[in-house]
Amino acid sequence: MKTIYSNLQSNLSDIPAFVQVVETKSMSEAARQLGVSKSTISKSITRLEEALNLRLLERNSRNIWVTTEGYTLYQHACQIIQLVNETDSVISGLQSEPTGRVKLAVPMAFCREFLAPRLNEFQHRYPKIQFEIMMNGHSLDIFHYEIDIAVIVGELENSELIAMPLYSGKLKWVTSKEYFAAQNAAITIDSLTDHISICETRYGIDRFPVYCHSEKVYLDLQNNITHCNDPLTVREVVLSGSGISLLPEQYCLKQIESGELIEVAEDIKPESGAAKLTALYPSRKNRSQRMDVVLRFLKEICDDINNQ
């Protein structure tokens, strides 16, 4: 009697097409990403369904749904692809230096302040690796945009992605030395928001949590405040004398040390983790040599920030 495995074995070449359709929920998009025609994708799905005698996808002219059987096959198919990729990576790693393109998504400020100044250094170390860099002000869908590594800010949401901590940053309340010198009264939890005219978009909510003398309270950073998704722009506005704002420490430590910015309200502490940096990459993709060296380089950059 032929087993399901033997039926599937003769159609292993159709597995990538099936996985791509499940992940994109589109025959056309799967065809585009795999560089084949839509009819080729459709034939692959049909062959799999006939070989297994199972309905894997329900579809009409507009939508595609994955059946229970299809989702089970998808989970195991991902493992098959991962094993093949890992084997290919190991063999390639024995033969050559890190090579290829890495699609990297990073926050705009991190790229401008820390990554861009050191790209030349990386390219001298690994001349056969090329980057495709996407600068973003928010988290991107890694699977949709086919991102290899994404650097994100803040606490992680529930995710099937692999996470590598890069930097455990803190948030600091800062102001310019001129604004600080002009204040006649102490800045308290009750008066703090009166001094805030701009803050980063991610913190601009009506109940932003902070701790004041070990008591958890909430600040309204949404109303009557300008929001910007770039902390470097917020920093420039504060340096110009526009009140107080909240900045991740990695973007204000140098200015605090030089005296351009003054740290204030040190007894009003935002929740820890709000400014930390984490590298994420898809769990089903293997850690190739080029992925490893890029992850190590990102960690090296962040370790250097800690040692400033």
Short mmCIF file of C-alpha atoms in Angstrom, two decimals:
data_model
loop_
_atom_site.label_atom_id
_atom_site.label_comp_id
_atom_site.label_asym_id
_atom_site.label_seq_id
_atom_site.Cartn_x
_atom_site.Cartn_y
_atom_site.Cartn_z
CA MET A 1 0.00 0.00 0.00
CA LYS A 2 1.36 3.43 -0.92
CA THR A 3 1.77 5.68 2.10
CA ILE A 4 1.12 9.41 2.23
CA TYR A 5 4.89 9.87 2.49
CA SER A 6 5.53 7.99 -0.77
CA ASN A 7 2.77 9.99 -2.48
CA LEU A 8 4.29 13.24 -1.22
CA GLN A 9 7.86 12.23 -2.01
CA SER A 10 7.27 12.40 -5.75
CA ASN A 11 5.90 15.92 -5.41
CA LEU A 12 8.50 17.53 -3.14
CA SER A 13 9.30 20.12 -5.81
CA ASP A 14 5.75 21.47 -5.40
CA ILE A 15 6.18 22.16 -1.67
CA PRO A 16 7.74 25.67 -2.00
CA ALA A 17 4.84 26.80 -4.18
CA PHE A 18 2.32 25.53 -1.62
CA VAL A 19 4.14 27.24 1.28
CA GLN A 20 4.33 30.54 -0.62
CA VAL A 21 0.61 30.46 -1.42
CA VAL A 22 -0.27 29.81 2.23
CA GLU A 23 1.94 32.68 3.42
CA THR A 24 0.86 35.21 0.80
CA LYS A 25 -2.75 33.96 0.44
CA SER A 26 -2.38 34.78 -3.24
CA MET A 27 -1.51 32.67 -6.28
CA SER A 28 -0.33 35.77 -8.14
CA GLU A 29 1.91 36.98 -5.31
CA ALA A 30 3.34 33.49 -4.78
CA ALA A 31 4.14 33.30 -8.50
CA ARG A 32 5.81 36.71 -8.41
CA GLN A 33 7.97 35.85 -5.40
CA LEU A 34 9.03 32.50 -6.86
CA GLY A 35 9.58 33.93 -10.33
CA VAL A 36 7.19 31.56 -12.10
CA SER A 37 3.81 31.84 -13.80
CA LYS A 38 0.51 31.74 -11.92
CA SER A 39 -0.46 28.60 -13.86
CA THR A 40 2.72 26.86 -12.63
CA ILE A 41 1.70 27.60 -9.02
CA SER A 42 -1.84 26.36 -9.66
CA LYS A 43 -0.57 23.12 -11.19
CA SER A 44 1.74 22.52 -8.20
CA ILE A 45 -1.18 22.86 -5.77
CA THR A 46 -3.34 20.55 -7.89
CA ARG A 47 -0.59 17.89 -8.05
CA LEU A 48 -0.17 17.98 -4.27
CA GLU A 49 -3.90 17.66 -3.66
CA GLU A 50 -4.18 14.76 -6.12
CA ALA A 51 -1.13 12.97 -4.70
CA LEU A 52 -2.43 13.24 -1.15
CA ASN A 53 -6.12 12.91 -2.04
CA LEU A 54 -6.76 15.86 0.25
CA ARG A 55 -8.23 19.32 -0.20
CA LEU A 56 -5.46 21.68 0.91
CA LEU A 57 -6.90 25.03 -0.15
CA GLU A 58 -10.36 26.41 -0.65
CA ARG A 59 -10.37 29.17 -3.23
CA ASN A 60 -12.50 31.34 -5.43
CA SER A 61 -11.67 34.16 -7.82
CA ARG A 62 -10.82 36.54 -4.97
CA ASN A 63 -9.83 34.64 -1.86
CA ILE A 64 -7.87 31.62 -0.66
CA TRP A 65 -8.49 29.72 2.58
CA VAL A 66 -6.25 27.03 4.06
CA THR A 67 -8.04 23.85 5.16
CA THR A 68 -7.18 22.07 8.39
CA GLU A 69 -5.33 19.43 6.37
CA GLY A 70 -3.56 22.14 4.41
CA TYR A 71 -2.37 23.90 7.55
CA THR A 72 -1.00 20.62 8.93
CA LEU A 73 0.92 20.05 5.71
CA TYR A 74 2.13 23.68 5.78
CA GLN A 75 3.65 23.25 9.26
CA HIS A 76 5.59 20.16 8.21
CA ALA A 77 6.49 21.66 4.83
CA CYS A 78 8.16 24.58 6.60
CA GLN A 79 10.29 22.11 8.53
CA ILE A 80 11.27 20.37 5.29
CA ILE A 81 12.32 23.67 3.69
CA GLN A 82 14.23 24.70 6.81
CA LEU A 83 16.13 21.40 6.84
CA VAL A 84 17.02 21.75 3.15
CA ASN A 85 18.17 25.35 3.67
CA GLU A 86 20.23 24.44 6.73
CA THR A 87 21.92 21.62 4.83
CA ASP A 88 22.67 23.95 1.92
CA SER A 89 23.97 26.60 4.32
CA VAL A 90 26.30 24.18 6.11
CA ILE A 91 27.76 22.87 2.87
CA SER A 92 28.13 26.38 1.45
CA GLY A 93 29.73 27.57 4.66
CA LEU A 94 32.40 24.91 4.35
CA GLN A 95 33.25 26.11 0.87
CA SER A 96 33.23 29.90 0.96
CA GLU A 97 33.15 33.13 2.92
CA PRO A 98 29.80 34.78 3.78
CA THR A 99 28.07 35.81 0.57
CA GLY A 100 24.75 37.19 -0.57
CA ARG A 101 22.15 39.83 0.14
CA VAL A 102 20.55 40.54 3.53
CA LYS A 103 17.30 42.48 3.69
CA LEU A 104 17.51 44.51 6.88
CA ALA A 105 14.71 46.62 8.41
CA VAL A 106 15.87 49.14 11.03
CA PRO A 107 14.42 52.20 12.74
CA MET A 108 15.33 55.37 10.87
CA ALA A 109 17.10 56.92 13.85
CA PHE A 110 19.17 53.80 14.54
CA CYS A 111 20.26 53.69 10.91
CA ARG A 112 21.22 57.37 10.75
CA GLU A 113 22.92 57.53 14.14
CA PHE A 114 24.68 54.18 14.44
CA LEU A 115 24.42 51.85 11.43
CA ALA A 116 25.22 54.18 8.53
CA PRO A 117 28.50 55.47 10.03
CA ARG A 118 29.76 51.87 10.31
CA LEU A 119 28.55 50.35 7.05
CA ASN A 120 31.89 51.01 5.40
CA GLU A 121 33.59 49.05 8.20
CA PHE A 122 31.25 46.10 7.65
CA GLN A 123 31.75 46.15 3.90
CA HIS A 124 35.52 46.00 4.35
CA ARG A 125 35.12 42.94 6.59
CA TYR A 126 32.60 41.14 4.38
CA PRO A 127 32.87 42.47 0.82
CA LYS A 128 30.65 39.71 -0.61
CA ILE A 129 27.62 40.63 1.52
CA GLN A 130 25.22 43.29 0.27
CA PHE A 131 22.44 44.95 2.26
CA GLU A 132 18.98 45.98 1.23
CA ILE A 133 18.12 48.41 4.02
CA MET A 134 14.56 49.45 4.84
CA MET A 135 14.22 52.32 7.30
CA ASN A 136 10.94 52.23 9.16
CA GLY A 137 9.24 54.09 11.96
CA HIS A 138 7.20 51.07 13.03
CA SER A 139 7.34 47.30 13.01
CA LEU A 140 6.96 45.73 9.56
CA ASP A 141 5.45 42.39 8.57
CA ILE A 142 8.65 40.37 8.14
CA PHE A 143 7.02 37.65 6.05
CA HIS A 144 5.12 40.03 3.79
CA TYR A 145 8.18 42.15 2.99
CA GLU A 146 10.54 39.13 2.92
CA ILE A 147 12.79 40.71 5.56
CA ASP A 148 15.76 38.68 6.79
CA ILE A 149 16.41 40.67 9.99
CA ALA A 150 14.39 43.45 11.63
CA VAL A 151 15.52 45.67 14.50
CA ILE A 152 12.57 46.79 16.59
CA VAL A 153 12.14 49.15 19.53
CA GLY A 154 10.28 48.37 22.75
CA GLU A 155 8.60 45.35 24.23
CA LEU A 156 7.91 42.36 22.00
CA GLU A 157 4.43 41.27 21.07
CA ASN A 158 3.66 37.56 20.99
CA SER A 159 5.58 36.28 17.99
CA GLU A 160 6.78 33.10 16.35
CA LEU A 161 9.91 34.96 15.31
CA ILE A 162 13.34 34.37 16.82
CA ALA A 163 14.42 37.29 19.03
CA MET A 164 17.98 38.35 19.88
CA PRO A 165 18.34 41.16 22.47
CA LEU A 166 20.61 43.95 21.27
CA TYR A 167 20.34 46.83 23.73
CA SER A 168 18.49 47.35 27.02
CA GLY A 169 17.90 51.06 26.70
CA LYS A 170 16.13 53.45 29.05
CA LEU A 171 14.02 56.50 28.38
CA LYS A 172 15.14 59.86 29.75
CA TRP A 173 13.36 63.17 30.23
CA VAL A 174 15.59 65.85 28.74
CA THR A 175 15.56 69.55 27.97
CA SER A 176 17.96 72.15 26.65
CA LYS A 177 20.26 73.96 29.05
CA GLU A 178 18.59 77.27 28.12
CA TYR A 179 15.09 75.98 28.92
CA PHE A 180 16.31 74.40 32.14
CA ALA A 181 17.95 77.64 33.26
CA ALA A 182 14.73 79.56 32.71
CA GLN A 183 12.68 77.39 35.09
CA ASN A 184 11.87 78.88 38.48
CA ALA A 185 10.04 75.89 39.95
CA ALA A 186 10.83 72.20 40.32
CA ILE A 187 9.40 69.85 37.72
CA THR A 188 6.93 67.45 39.34
CA ILE A 189 4.62 64.68 38.22
CA ASP A 190 1.78 67.21 38.17
CA SER A 191 3.61 69.83 36.12
CA LEU A 192 5.67 67.68 33.77
CA THR A 193 3.19 67.51 30.88
CA ASP A 194 2.90 71.32 30.90
CA HIS A 195 6.51 71.40 29.66
CA ILE A 196 6.04 68.82 26.87
CA SER A 197 5.26 70.17 23.40
CA ILE A 198 6.55 67.24 21.31
CA CYS A 199 7.28 63.54 21.83
CA GLU A 200 7.94 60.45 19.76
CA THR A 201 4.80 58.93 18.27
CA ARG A 202 5.22 55.54 19.97
CA TYR A 203 4.94 57.24 23.39
CA GLY A 204 2.11 59.59 22.43
CA ILE A 205 -0.75 57.83 24.21
CA ASP A 206 -3.24 59.13 26.75
CA ARG A 207 -2.10 56.73 29.49
CA PHE A 208 1.67 56.49 29.28
CA PRO A 209 2.87 54.50 32.33
CA VAL A 210 5.60 55.87 34.62
CA TYR A 211 6.74 55.23 38.17
CA CYS A 212 7.01 58.12 40.60
CA HIS A 213 8.46 57.20 44.00
CA SER A 214 7.61 53.53 43.28
CA GLU A 215 3.96 54.38 42.53
CA LYS A 216 2.64 53.64 39.04
CA VAL A 217 0.86 56.60 37.48
CA TYR A 218 -0.15 57.57 33.95
CA LEU A 219 0.65 60.65 31.90
CA ASP A 220 -1.39 62.00 29.00
CA LEU A 221 1.14 62.32 26.17
CA GLN A 222 -1.51 62.31 23.47
CA ASN A 223 -3.49 65.50 23.77
CA ASN A 224 -2.11 68.98 23.01
CA ILE A 225 1.28 67.47 22.09
CA THR A 226 2.96 67.22 18.67
CA HIS A 227 4.01 63.68 17.69
CA CYS A 228 6.89 62.62 15.46
CA ASN A 229 8.02 59.08 14.57
CA ASP A 230 11.72 60.07 14.51
CA PRO A 231 13.51 60.55 17.88
CA LEU A 232 16.33 62.50 16.20
CA THR A 233 13.83 65.11 15.07
CA VAL A 234 12.39 65.24 18.59
CA ARG A 235 15.95 65.74 19.89
CA GLU A 236 16.52 68.67 17.53
CA VAL A 237 13.28 70.32 18.61
CA VAL A 238 14.24 69.97 22.28
CA LEU A 239 17.75 71.32 21.58
CA SER A 240 16.14 74.39 20.05
CA GLY A 241 14.59 75.19 23.45
CA SER A 242 11.12 73.67 23.04
CA GLY A 243 10.47 72.35 26.53
CA ILE A 244 10.99 68.80 27.79
CA SER A 245 10.62 65.50 26.00
CA LEU A 246 11.27 61.80 26.32
CA LEU A 247 14.21 60.27 24.43
CA PRO A 248 15.80 56.81 24.33
CA GLU A 249 19.13 57.17 26.08
CA GLN A 250 21.10 56.02 23.04
CA TYR A 251 19.99 59.20 21.25
CA CYS A 252 20.79 61.66 24.02
CA LEU A 253 23.75 60.35 26.08
CA LYS A 254 26.35 62.29 24.06
CA GLN A 255 24.32 65.49 24.33
CA ILE A 256 23.87 65.02 28.08
CA GLU A 257 27.62 64.48 28.51
CA SER A 258 28.41 67.60 26.46
CA GLY A 259 25.91 69.70 28.40
CA GLU A 260 23.71 70.45 25.38
CA LEU A 261 20.86 68.53 27.02
CA ILE A 262 19.98 68.32 30.71
CA GLU A 263 18.33 65.25 32.21
CA VAL A 264 15.37 66.23 34.37
CA ALA A 265 12.56 64.57 36.34
CA GLU A 266 14.81 61.63 37.21
CA ASP A 267 12.31 60.50 39.86
CA ILE A 268 9.65 60.02 37.17
CA LYS A 269 10.73 56.78 35.48
CA PRO A 270 9.08 55.32 32.37
CA GLU A 271 8.53 51.57 32.42
CA SER A 272 11.70 49.65 31.64
CA GLY A 273 11.94 48.11 28.20
CA ALA A 274 10.23 50.91 26.33
CA ALA A 275 13.45 51.83 24.50
CA LYS A 276 15.20 48.46 24.22
CA LEU A 277 16.35 47.16 20.83
CA THR A 278 15.79 43.60 19.61
CA ALA A 279 16.74 41.81 16.38
CA LEU A 280 14.02 39.55 14.96
CA TYR A 281 14.26 37.02 12.17
CA PRO A 282 11.88 34.34 10.86
CA SER A 283 11.99 31.06 12.73
CA ARG A 284 11.63 28.99 9.57
CA LYS A 285 14.66 30.58 7.92
CA ASN A 286 18.00 29.11 8.79
CA ARG A 287 20.87 31.04 10.32
CA SER A 288 23.16 31.24 7.30
CA GLN A 289 26.70 32.57 7.57
CA ARG A 290 25.67 35.98 6.29
CA MET A 291 22.82 36.15 8.83
CA ASP A 292 25.21 35.27 11.63
CA VAL A 293 27.77 37.93 10.74
CA VAL A 294 25.08 40.61 10.38
CA LEU A 295 23.54 39.72 13.74
CA ARG A 296 26.98 39.81 15.36
CA PHE A 297 27.69 43.19 13.77
CA LEU A 298 24.41 44.65 15.07
CA LYS A 299 25.23 43.35 18.56
CA GLU A 300 28.72 44.85 18.31
CA ILE A 301 27.25 48.25 17.42
CA CYS A 302 24.88 48.10 20.40
CA ASP A 303 27.64 46.93 22.77
CA ASP A 304 29.67 49.95 21.70
CA ILE A 305 26.70 52.22 22.54
CA ASN A 306 26.73 50.71 26.05
CA ASN A 307 30.43 51.41 26.38
CA GLN A 308 30.25 55.05 25.32
#
